[in-house]
mmCIF file of C-alpha atoms (C1' of nucleotides) in Angstrom:
data_model
loop_
_atom_site.group_PDB
_atom_site.id
_atom_site.type_symbol
_atom_site.label_atom_id
_atom_site.label_comp_id
_atom_site.label_asym_id
_atom_site.label_seq_id
_atom_site.Cartn_x
_atom_site.Cartn_y
_atom_site.Cartn_z
ATOM 1 C CA UNK A 1 151.094 43.679 148.624
ATOM 2 C CA UNK A 2 149.603 46.490 150.260
ATOM 3 C CA UNK A 3 146.055 47.141 151.291
ATOM 4 C CA UNK A 4 144.566 48.109 147.767
ATOM 5 C CA UNK A 5 145.739 45.024 145.976
ATOM 6 C CA UNK A 6 145.123 42.522 148.942
ATOM 7 C CA UNK A 7 141.303 44.137 148.815
ATOM 8 C CA UNK A 8 141.043 44.102 144.830
ATOM 9 C CA UNK A 9 142.611 40.273 144.716
ATOM 10 C CA UNK A 10 139.919 39.504 147.693
ATOM 11 C CA UNK A 11 137.117 41.166 145.565
ATOM 12 C CA UNK A 12 137.609 39.384 142.452
ATOM 13 C CA UNK A 13 137.389 36.073 144.019
ATOM 14 C CA UNK A 14 134.465 36.619 146.496
ATOM 15 C CA UNK A 15 132.276 39.453 144.783
ATOM 16 C CA UNK A 16 128.502 39.695 145.117
ATOM 17 C CA UNK A 17 126.426 39.392 141.741
ATOM 18 C CA UNK A 18 124.688 42.458 141.816
ATOM 19 C CA UNK A 19 121.822 43.311 139.289
ATOM 20 C CA UNK A 20 123.475 46.979 139.073
ATOM 21 C CA UNK A 21 126.812 45.654 138.423
ATOM 22 C CA UNK A 22 126.188 44.479 135.231
ATOM 23 C CA UNK A 23 125.229 47.785 133.578
ATOM 24 C CA UNK A 24 127.678 51.164 132.899
ATOM 25 C CA UNK A 25 124.242 52.773 132.129
ATOM 26 C CA UNK A 26 124.183 55.954 134.556
ATOM 27 C CA UNK A 27 120.384 56.366 135.356
ATOM 28 C CA UNK A 28 120.556 52.327 136.685
ATOM 29 C CA UNK A 29 123.716 52.894 138.896
ATOM 30 C CA UNK A 30 121.724 56.001 140.290
ATOM 31 C CA UNK A 31 118.611 54.502 141.037
ATOM 32 C CA UNK A 32 120.110 51.579 142.715
ATOM 33 C CA UNK A 33 122.586 53.812 144.607
ATOM 34 C CA UNK A 34 119.148 56.018 145.839
ATOM 35 C CA UNK A 35 117.684 52.734 146.841
ATOM 36 C CA UNK A 36 120.554 51.507 149.002
ATOM 37 C CA UNK A 37 120.713 54.631 151.286
ATOM 38 C CA UNK A 38 120.524 53.268 154.460
ATOM 39 C CA UNK A 39 118.944 50.174 152.888
ATOM 40 C CA UNK A 40 120.429 46.831 152.957
ATOM 41 C CA UNK A 41 120.769 45.242 149.367
ATOM 42 C CA UNK A 42 118.260 42.126 150.204
ATOM 43 C CA UNK A 43 115.452 44.753 151.040
ATOM 44 C CA UNK A 44 116.378 47.119 147.865
ATOM 45 C CA UNK A 45 116.736 44.549 145.129
ATOM 46 C CA UNK A 46 113.046 44.100 144.569
ATOM 47 C CA UNK A 47 112.529 47.873 144.453
ATOM 48 C CA UNK A 48 115.669 48.521 142.010
ATOM 49 C CA UNK A 49 113.782 45.396 139.876
ATOM 50 C CA UNK A 50 110.169 46.960 140.219
ATOM 51 C CA UNK A 51 111.653 50.729 139.066
ATOM 52 C CA UNK A 52 113.431 49.457 136.151
ATOM 53 C CA UNK A 53 110.502 47.959 134.869
ATOM 54 C CA UNK A 54 108.138 50.413 135.283
ATOM 55 C CA UNK A 55 110.347 53.173 134.573
ATOM 56 C CA UNK A 56 113.056 51.523 132.176
ATOM 57 C CA UNK A 57 114.573 55.003 131.106
ATOM 58 C CA UNK A 58 115.143 58.240 132.764
ATOM 59 C CA UNK A 59 111.892 59.916 130.390
ATOM 60 C CA UNK A 60 109.845 57.279 132.007
ATOM 61 C CA UNK A 61 110.922 58.205 135.567
ATOM 62 C CA UNK A 62 110.859 62.031 134.595
ATOM 63 C CA UNK A 63 107.839 61.864 133.031
ATOM 64 C CA UNK A 64 105.842 59.915 135.531
ATOM 65 C CA UNK A 65 104.060 61.652 138.175
ATOM 66 C CA UNK A 66 105.100 61.696 141.972
ATOM 67 C CA UNK A 67 102.076 59.447 143.402
ATOM 68 C CA UNK A 68 103.081 56.971 140.752
ATOM 69 C CA UNK A 69 107.085 57.025 142.053
ATOM 70 C CA UNK A 70 105.875 57.054 145.747
ATOM 71 C CA UNK A 71 103.538 54.050 145.217
ATOM 72 C CA UNK A 72 106.296 51.991 143.721
ATOM 73 C CA UNK A 73 108.451 53.361 146.859
ATOM 74 C CA UNK A 74 105.768 52.016 149.134
ATOM 75 C CA UNK A 75 107.119 50.036 151.966
ATOM 76 C CA UNK A 76 111.030 51.113 151.850
ATOM 77 C CA UNK A 77 111.356 54.093 153.613
ATOM 78 C CA UNK A 78 112.986 57.386 153.623
ATOM 79 C CA UNK A 79 110.317 58.690 151.573
ATOM 80 C CA UNK A 80 112.242 61.702 150.839
ATOM 81 C CA UNK A 81 114.455 59.484 148.835
ATOM 82 C CA UNK A 82 111.656 59.127 146.274
ATOM 83 C CA UNK A 83 110.595 62.705 145.711
ATOM 84 C CA UNK A 84 114.469 63.902 145.244
ATOM 85 C CA UNK A 85 114.687 60.956 143.068
ATOM 86 C CA UNK A 86 111.887 62.223 140.811
ATOM 87 C CA UNK A 87 112.892 65.875 141.018
ATOM 88 C CA UNK A 88 116.435 64.952 139.741
ATOM 89 C CA UNK A 89 115.062 62.930 136.844
ATOM 90 C CA UNK A 90 112.838 66.067 135.891
ATOM 91 C CA UNK A 91 116.244 68.547 136.318
ATOM 92 C CA UNK A 92 118.147 65.946 134.046
ATOM 93 C CA UNK A 93 115.484 65.465 131.402
ATOM 94 C CA UNK A 94 114.347 69.041 131.028
ATOM 95 C CA UNK A 95 116.990 70.873 132.133
ATOM 96 C CA UNK A 96 120.182 69.499 131.038
ATOM 97 C CA UNK A 97 118.437 68.058 127.559
ATOM 98 C CA UNK A 98 118.505 64.425 129.111
ATOM 99 C CA UNK A 99 122.323 64.321 129.869
ATOM 100 C CA UNK A 100 123.392 62.606 132.780
ATOM 101 C CA UNK A 101 126.143 64.902 134.544
ATOM 102 C CA UNK A 102 129.263 62.482 134.407
ATOM 103 C CA UNK A 103 131.620 64.568 136.806
ATOM 104 C CA UNK A 104 131.485 64.389 140.663
ATOM 105 C CA UNK A 105 131.681 68.092 141.215
ATOM 106 C CA UNK A 106 128.351 68.545 138.861
ATOM 107 C CA UNK A 107 126.606 64.898 139.962
ATOM 108 C CA UNK A 108 126.579 65.966 143.336
ATOM 109 C CA UNK A 109 124.562 68.882 142.509
ATOM 110 C CA UNK A 110 121.638 66.952 141.843
ATOM 111 C CA UNK A 111 118.711 66.852 144.803
ATOM 112 C CA UNK A 112 119.421 63.805 147.062
ATOM 113 C CA UNK A 113 122.702 62.910 145.910
ATOM 114 C CA UNK A 114 125.270 63.944 148.569
ATOM 115 C CA UNK A 115 129.024 62.780 148.609
ATOM 116 C CA UNK A 116 128.347 59.084 148.581
ATOM 117 C CA UNK A 117 126.295 58.864 145.862
ATOM 118 C CA UNK A 118 128.011 61.213 143.585
ATOM 119 C CA UNK A 119 131.377 59.142 144.386
ATOM 120 C CA UNK A 120 129.346 55.917 143.326
ATOM 121 C CA UNK A 121 128.021 57.128 140.566
ATOM 122 C CA UNK A 122 130.924 59.075 139.031
ATOM 123 C CA UNK A 123 133.236 55.955 139.702
ATOM 124 C CA UNK A 124 131.046 53.183 138.633
ATOM 125 C CA UNK A 125 129.325 54.941 135.694
ATOM 126 C CA UNK A 126 132.061 57.054 134.736
ATOM 127 C CA UNK A 127 135.403 55.638 136.158
ATOM 128 C CA UNK A 128 136.598 58.741 138.150
ATOM 129 C CA UNK A 129 138.810 58.200 140.637
ATOM 130 C CA UNK A 130 136.741 59.487 143.663
ATOM 131 C CA UNK A 131 136.222 56.807 146.941
ATOM 132 C CA UNK A 132 132.903 56.370 148.400
ATOM 133 C CA UNK A 133 132.529 56.945 151.938
ATOM 134 C CA UNK A 134 129.491 54.778 153.545
ATOM 135 C CA UNK A 135 129.158 52.870 156.609
ATOM 136 C CA UNK A 136 131.088 49.788 155.353
ATOM 137 C CA UNK A 137 134.106 52.113 154.442
ATOM 138 C CA UNK A 138 134.058 53.837 158.063
ATOM 139 C CA UNK A 139 134.185 50.090 159.553
ATOM 140 C CA UNK A 140 136.565 48.922 157.718
ATOM 141 C CA UNK A 141 139.027 51.705 157.435
ATOM 142 C CA UNK A 142 138.678 52.604 161.374
ATOM 143 C CA UNK A 143 139.767 49.013 162.207
ATOM 144 C CA UNK A 144 142.233 48.186 159.870
ATOM 145 C CA UNK A 145 144.104 51.355 160.494
ATOM 146 C CA UNK A 146 142.923 51.974 163.758
ATOM 147 C CA UNK A 147 140.947 54.974 163.552
ATOM 148 C CA UNK A 148 139.205 56.681 166.657
ATOM 149 C CA UNK A 149 137.663 59.700 165.893
ATOM 150 C CA UNK A 150 133.918 59.423 166.104
ATOM 151 C CA UNK A 151 132.150 58.767 162.592
ATOM 152 C CA UNK A 152 128.706 60.739 163.653
ATOM 153 C CA UNK A 153 130.869 63.786 163.725
ATOM 154 C CA UNK A 154 130.961 65.477 160.470
ATOM 155 C CA UNK A 155 134.196 66.744 160.216
ATOM 156 C CA UNK A 156 135.963 63.495 160.975
ATOM 157 C CA UNK A 157 134.496 62.376 157.637
ATOM 158 C CA UNK A 158 137.186 63.978 155.991
ATOM 159 C CA UNK A 159 139.856 61.789 157.694
ATOM 160 C CA UNK A 160 138.241 58.924 156.108
ATOM 161 C CA UNK A 161 137.391 60.878 152.830
ATOM 162 C CA UNK A 162 141.230 61.532 152.827
ATOM 163 C CA UNK A 163 142.451 58.162 153.526
ATOM 164 C CA UNK A 164 140.047 56.457 151.326
ATOM 165 C CA UNK A 165 141.309 58.793 148.304
ATOM 166 C CA UNK A 166 144.690 57.475 148.973
ATOM 167 C CA UNK A 167 143.958 54.169 148.898
ATOM 168 C CA UNK A 168 141.744 53.932 145.857
ATOM 169 C CA UNK A 169 143.046 52.248 142.902
ATOM 170 C CA UNK A 170 143.811 54.666 140.393
ATOM 171 C CA UNK A 171 143.345 52.081 137.610
ATOM 172 C CA UNK A 172 140.209 50.625 138.391
ATOM 173 C CA UNK A 173 138.286 53.219 141.297
ATOM 174 C CA UNK A 174 135.141 51.340 140.744
ATOM 175 C CA UNK A 175 136.428 47.817 141.234
ATOM 176 C CA UNK A 176 137.727 49.289 144.430
ATOM 177 C CA UNK A 177 134.655 50.983 145.776
ATOM 178 C CA UNK A 178 132.835 48.293 145.079
ATOM 179 C CA UNK A 179 135.484 45.921 146.575
ATOM 180 C CA UNK A 180 135.867 47.673 150.172
ATOM 181 C CA UNK A 181 132.208 48.044 150.430
ATOM 182 C CA UNK A 182 131.897 44.328 149.665
ATOM 183 C CA UNK A 183 134.340 43.398 152.110
ATOM 184 C CA UNK A 184 132.524 45.473 154.715
ATOM 185 C CA UNK A 185 129.291 43.948 154.380
ATOM 186 C CA UNK A 186 130.698 40.375 153.937
ATOM 187 C CA UNK A 187 133.449 40.037 156.387
ATOM 188 C CA UNK A 188 134.375 43.160 158.557
ATOM 189 C CA UNK A 189 131.160 43.098 159.791
ATOM 190 C CA UNK A 190 129.095 45.330 162.352
ATOM 191 C CA UNK A 191 128.886 42.455 164.968
ATOM 192 C CA UNK A 192 130.944 39.480 165.059
ATOM 193 C CA UNK A 193 133.355 40.363 162.479
ATOM 194 C CA UNK A 194 134.882 37.200 160.410
ATOM 195 C CA UNK A 195 138.260 38.119 161.160
ATOM 196 C CA UNK A 196 139.732 34.672 161.672
ATOM 197 C CA UNK A 197 139.354 33.835 158.204
ATOM 198 C CA UNK A 198 140.175 37.522 157.503
ATOM 199 C CA UNK A 199 142.978 38.350 154.924
ATOM 200 C CA UNK A 200 144.236 41.528 156.854
ATOM 201 C CA UNK A 201 143.950 39.468 160.429
ATOM 202 C CA UNK A 202 147.895 39.982 160.436
ATOM 203 C CA UNK A 203 147.967 43.670 160.193
ATOM 204 C CA UNK A 204 144.559 44.906 161.388
ATOM 205 C CA UNK A 205 144.880 47.092 164.320
ATOM 206 C CA UNK A 206 141.562 46.534 165.582
ATOM 207 C CA UNK A 207 141.760 43.048 165.527
ATOM 208 C CA UNK A 208 145.624 42.607 166.717
ATOM 209 C CA UNK A 209 144.093 45.083 169.735
ATOM 210 C CA UNK A 210 140.727 43.241 170.136
ATOM 211 C CA UNK A 211 138.816 46.087 169.867
ATOM 212 C CA UNK A 212 136.541 45.283 166.632
ATOM 213 C CA UNK A 213 133.632 45.834 169.075
ATOM 214 C CA UNK A 214 134.601 49.256 169.817
ATOM 215 C CA UNK A 215 135.451 50.141 166.128
ATOM 216 C CA UNK A 216 134.295 52.280 164.391
ATOM 217 C CA UNK A 217 133.409 54.745 167.114
ATOM 218 C CA UNK A 218 129.922 56.425 166.683
ATOM 219 C CA UNK A 219 128.445 58.747 169.538
ATOM 220 C CA UNK A 220 125.147 59.007 168.133
ATOM 221 C CA UNK A 221 121.990 59.861 171.008
ATOM 222 C CA UNK A 222 118.617 59.750 169.526
ATOM 223 C CA UNK A 223 115.681 60.069 171.794
ATOM 224 C CA UNK A 224 112.070 58.560 170.920
ATOM 225 C CA UNK A 225 109.245 59.518 171.653
ATOM 226 C CA UNK A 226 105.474 58.164 171.490
ATOM 227 C CA UNK A 227 102.913 59.439 169.388
ATOM 228 C CA UNK A 228 99.464 58.381 168.975
ATOM 229 C CA UNK A 229 97.794 57.992 165.824
ATOM 230 C CA UNK A 230 93.774 57.213 165.775
ATOM 231 C CA UNK A 231 92.671 56.806 162.241
ATOM 232 C CA UNK A 232 89.059 57.179 161.231
ATOM 233 C CA UNK A 233 88.028 54.552 158.930
ATOM 234 C CA UNK A 234 84.790 56.950 157.607
ATOM 235 C CA UNK A 235 82.820 54.511 155.579
ATOM 236 C CA UNK A 236 79.935 54.599 153.455
ATOM 237 C CA UNK A 237 78.884 51.185 151.669
ATOM 238 C CA UNK A 238 82.078 50.729 149.732
ATOM 239 C CA UNK A 239 83.728 53.894 150.069
ATOM 240 C CA UNK A 240 85.825 55.523 152.573
ATOM 241 C CA UNK A 241 88.061 59.145 153.410
ATOM 242 C CA UNK A 242 91.213 58.990 152.511
ATOM 243 C CA UNK A 243 93.994 62.164 152.483
ATOM 244 C CA UNK A 244 97.250 62.940 151.880
ATOM 245 C CA UNK A 245 100.120 64.299 154.420
ATOM 246 C CA UNK A 246 101.555 67.329 153.666
ATOM 247 C CA UNK A 247 103.299 68.799 156.767
ATOM 248 C CA UNK A 248 106.953 68.921 157.490
ATOM 249 C CA UNK A 249 106.566 65.227 159.270
ATOM 250 C CA UNK A 250 106.833 61.593 158.771
ATOM 251 C CA UNK A 251 105.522 60.379 155.816
ATOM 252 C CA UNK A 252 105.541 63.408 153.755
ATOM 253 C CA UNK A 253 103.159 62.877 150.726
ATOM 254 C CA UNK A 254 101.887 59.596 151.547
ATOM 255 C CA UNK A 255 98.278 59.113 152.026
ATOM 256 C CA UNK A 256 96.647 58.003 155.059
ATOM 257 C CA UNK A 257 92.987 58.253 156.795
ATOM 258 C CA UNK A 258 91.529 60.759 158.577
ATOM 259 C CA UNK A 259 93.581 61.445 161.212
ATOM 260 C CA UNK A 260 93.364 62.383 165.124
ATOM 261 C CA UNK A 261 96.761 62.534 166.750
ATOM 262 C CA UNK A 262 96.604 62.880 170.963
ATOM 263 C CA UNK A 263 99.066 63.298 173.241
ATOM 264 C CA UNK A 264 98.320 60.178 174.667
ATOM 265 C CA UNK A 265 96.209 57.050 174.587
ATOM 266 C CA UNK A 266 93.037 58.713 176.279
ATOM 267 C CA UNK A 267 90.023 56.260 174.817
ATOM 268 C CA UNK A 268 87.312 57.967 176.813
ATOM 269 C CA UNK A 269 88.230 61.246 175.581
ATOM 270 C CA UNK A 270 88.774 60.187 172.401
ATOM 271 C CA UNK A 271 84.688 58.439 172.093
ATOM 272 C CA UNK A 272 83.656 61.482 173.874
ATOM 273 C CA UNK A 273 84.884 63.701 171.239
ATOM 274 C CA UNK A 274 84.219 61.459 167.995
ATOM 275 C CA UNK A 275 80.328 61.004 169.569
ATOM 276 C CA UNK A 276 79.915 64.778 169.258
ATOM 277 C CA UNK A 277 81.147 65.000 166.095
ATOM 278 C CA UNK A 278 79.725 61.995 164.577
ATOM 279 C CA UNK A 279 76.143 61.739 166.727
ATOM 280 C CA UNK A 280 74.238 59.452 164.333
ATOM 281 C CA UNK A 281 76.852 56.879 164.046
ATOM 282 C CA UNK A 282 78.083 54.008 165.661
ATOM 283 C CA UNK A 283 81.998 54.052 166.445
ATOM 284 C CA UNK A 284 83.632 50.967 167.013
ATOM 285 C CA UNK A 285 87.384 50.443 167.760
ATOM 286 C CA UNK A 286 88.573 47.710 165.148
ATOM 287 C CA UNK A 287 92.204 47.683 166.561
ATOM 288 C CA UNK A 288 92.060 45.440 170.084
ATOM 289 C CA UNK A 289 95.727 46.620 170.824
ATOM 290 C CA UNK A 290 97.340 49.377 169.586
ATOM 291 C CA UNK A 291 99.653 48.492 166.602
ATOM 292 C CA UNK A 292 103.016 49.383 167.557
ATOM 293 C CA UNK A 293 105.277 50.643 164.996
ATOM 294 C CA UNK A 294 108.785 51.993 165.502
ATOM 295 C CA UNK A 295 110.605 54.496 163.418
ATOM 296 C CA UNK A 296 114.132 55.729 163.840
ATOM 297 C CA UNK A 297 112.964 58.708 166.060
ATOM 298 C CA UNK A 298 109.501 57.693 167.129
ATOM 299 C CA UNK A 299 107.218 54.999 168.621
ATOM 300 C CA UNK A 300 104.246 55.001 166.907
ATOM 301 C CA UNK A 301 100.462 53.590 168.548
ATOM 302 C CA UNK A 302 97.894 53.370 165.921
ATOM 303 C CA UNK A 303 94.808 52.367 166.101
ATOM 304 C CA UNK A 304 91.387 52.639 163.653
ATOM 305 C CA UNK A 305 87.896 53.727 164.601
ATOM 306 C CA UNK A 306 85.058 52.521 162.088
ATOM 307 C CA UNK A 307 82.427 54.753 161.851
ATOM 308 C CA UNK A 308 79.485 54.421 159.254
ATOM 309 C CA UNK A 309 78.306 57.708 158.326
ATOM 310 C CA UNK A 310 75.241 58.809 156.034
ATOM 311 C CA UNK A 311 77.471 61.511 153.714
ATOM 312 C CA UNK A 312 80.869 62.709 152.922
ATOM 313 C CA UNK A 313 81.881 66.155 153.245
ATOM 314 C CA UNK A 314 82.301 67.941 149.938
ATOM 315 C CA UNK A 315 85.922 68.523 150.879
ATOM 316 C CA UNK A 316 86.637 65.044 151.611
ATOM 317 C CA UNK A 317 88.234 62.176 149.230
ATOM 318 C CA UNK A 318 86.409 59.385 149.285
ATOM 319 C CA UNK A 319 87.531 56.191 147.334
ATOM 320 C CA UNK A 320 86.182 52.791 146.622
ATOM 321 C CA UNK A 321 87.500 49.811 148.200
ATOM 322 C CA UNK A 322 88.682 48.652 144.892
ATOM 323 C CA UNK A 323 90.695 51.558 144.296
ATOM 324 C CA UNK A 324 92.245 52.230 147.517
ATOM 325 C CA UNK A 325 95.251 49.699 146.276
ATOM 326 C CA UNK A 326 96.316 52.853 143.658
ATOM 327 C CA UNK A 327 97.551 54.923 146.529
ATOM 328 C CA UNK A 328 100.884 54.826 148.350
ATOM 329 C CA UNK A 329 100.733 54.989 152.218
ATOM 330 C CA UNK A 330 102.731 54.099 155.044
ATOM 331 C CA UNK A 331 103.478 50.476 155.508
ATOM 332 C CA UNK A 332 101.836 50.117 158.555
ATOM 333 C CA UNK A 333 98.489 51.897 157.427
ATOM 334 C CA UNK A 334 98.461 49.926 153.891
ATOM 335 C CA UNK A 335 98.989 46.582 155.760
ATOM 336 C CA UNK A 336 96.431 47.465 158.209
ATOM 337 C CA UNK A 337 93.892 48.056 155.059
ATOM 338 C CA UNK A 338 95.233 45.119 153.014
ATOM 339 C CA UNK A 339 93.687 43.079 156.028
ATOM 340 C CA UNK A 340 90.859 44.866 157.044
ATOM 341 C CA UNK A 341 89.769 45.074 153.784
ATOM 342 C CA UNK A 342 90.628 41.507 152.691
ATOM 343 C CA UNK A 343 92.455 43.432 149.318
ATOM 344 C CA UNK A 344 94.792 41.626 147.237
ATOM 345 C CA UNK A 345 96.926 43.942 145.440
ATOM 346 C CA UNK A 346 99.685 46.042 146.075
ATOM 347 C "C1'" DA B 1 126.797 70.988 163.725
ATOM 348 C "C1'" DA B 2 123.354 68.394 165.008
ATOM 349 C "C1'" DC B 3 119.085 66.334 164.213
ATOM 350 C "C1'" DG B 4 114.696 64.164 161.540
ATOM 351 C "C1'" DC B 5 113.799 60.903 157.875
ATOM 352 C "C1'" DG B 6 111.134 54.045 157.883
ATOM 353 C "C1'" DG B 7 111.758 50.031 157.498
ATOM 354 C "C1'" DG B 8 113.577 45.579 158.571
ATOM 355 C "C1'" DG B 9 117.506 43.034 160.151
ATOM 356 C "C1'" DT B 10 120.646 41.046 163.726
ATOM 357 C "C1'" DC B 11 122.260 39.900 168.309
ATOM 358 C "C1'" DG C 1 116.447 46.553 173.699
ATOM 359 C "C1'" DA C 2 120.268 48.748 170.824
ATOM 360 C "C1'" DC C 3 122.519 49.114 166.874
ATOM 361 C "C1'" DC C 4 123.088 49.402 162.201
ATOM 362 C "C1'" DC C 5 122.323 49.617 156.751
ATOM 363 C "C1'" DA C 6 125.726 51.562 149.287
ATOM 364 C "C1'" DG C 7 122.732 58.743 153.302
ATOM 365 C "C1'" DC C 8 120.934 63.499 152.517
ATOM 366 C "C1'" DG C 9 118.446 67.346 153.208
ATOM 367 C "C1'" DT C 10 117.187 71.214 156.948
ATOM 368 C "C1'" DT C 11 117.982 74.250 160.384
#
DNA sequence: AACGCGGGGTC
DNA sequence: GACCCAGCGTT
C-alpha cells in the first residue's frame, strides 16, 4: 500500500468525531474552518456550537450586526477573522444571491479565506480534488518525505502544496484531507510524536534519521515588545465609561475603558497626570500588581485605576454595570470587569 | 517576502 | 521561556 492508502486506512479506524464533519453544509464547514485557523479544536468547538446556535443560517449571520458577531467571538482571538467572516457572509448573501461559491478559485476570493481554507471548503463541501496545507500537513510531509525547506518561507509552501496535490485521493479528496490533519494532530505531534506505534515508522525519513525534532524546519523570529496599558474606571454610581477601539492595532473594534498608554511603568507620573485631569476626584489604583497578558508579539502590562467622577463628558459613552456584558472586550479586560464588578453574564 | 494579529496548551 | 495551533491580510 502507498502513503495515501495507508493514511486513509488509518483514518477509517482512528478518525475524530467532530461536529462539523457530520454535515456537507458549506456555511457550517466554512464557519468551522475560520474558527479553527491557528486555533486548537478543543478551544474552537464551543465557539462553533455557539455560532450555529445563534446564527443557524448564513442569512442570520449576514443580517446580524458586527458587534453581535464580535461578542460571540469574544475570547477566541485574531478578531479580524470575525470581521472578515461577517463581511464575507454579507457578500454571499447580498451580492451572490445567497449562493455559496462552489469552486476553489471562487471560494478563495472571499474575505478571510486563503489557500488552506478554500481547499478545506472545496474538498469537504464540494468534493473538489485540492489538498489542504496547514501546520499538520507541513509536519507530516516534511517528516515522512524528509523535506528540509523552511516552512516559514512563502515560496517553499508550493513544494508542500504540489506534493499534497499529488498524494491526495482523487476518489476521496475530502477524506484524505481530514486524514492527514487528524494524523498530524493525533500521531505526528509537534513534540514527542508517537513514532513507536506509527504506521509509517518503517519508511518515515525523519524517524529513520532520528530527526523528528528538527523537522519541519521553521525559522521564525518574532520580537516581543512591552506595552503598558492604564485603564480608567470612570465611575458615577452604577455607570462607567467604555470606548471602542478603532486604530490599526490589537483588538480592533473591541470595547475597552478609557486608556492611557505609557512608554513604561511610571506610576508617579501617571498619578500626577491623573490628579491634574481629575482634580476633584479620588484616584485609586485597583490592581495591586499589573496584570500580565501575553499576545503573540506583545507583552502587556495592564493596570486599572478607579476614579469617581461628578459628571460624564458629552462625548463619553456611559454604560450601566448591568449592561456591560453586552459589549465585546478583549478577554483580559472582560475577565477583570467580571471580577471587579462581580458580574455574572458572559 | 516579512510582519502583525489572540489566546491557550504543552513541554 | 519557547513553540505550536485546521492562516490570513497588509505592507
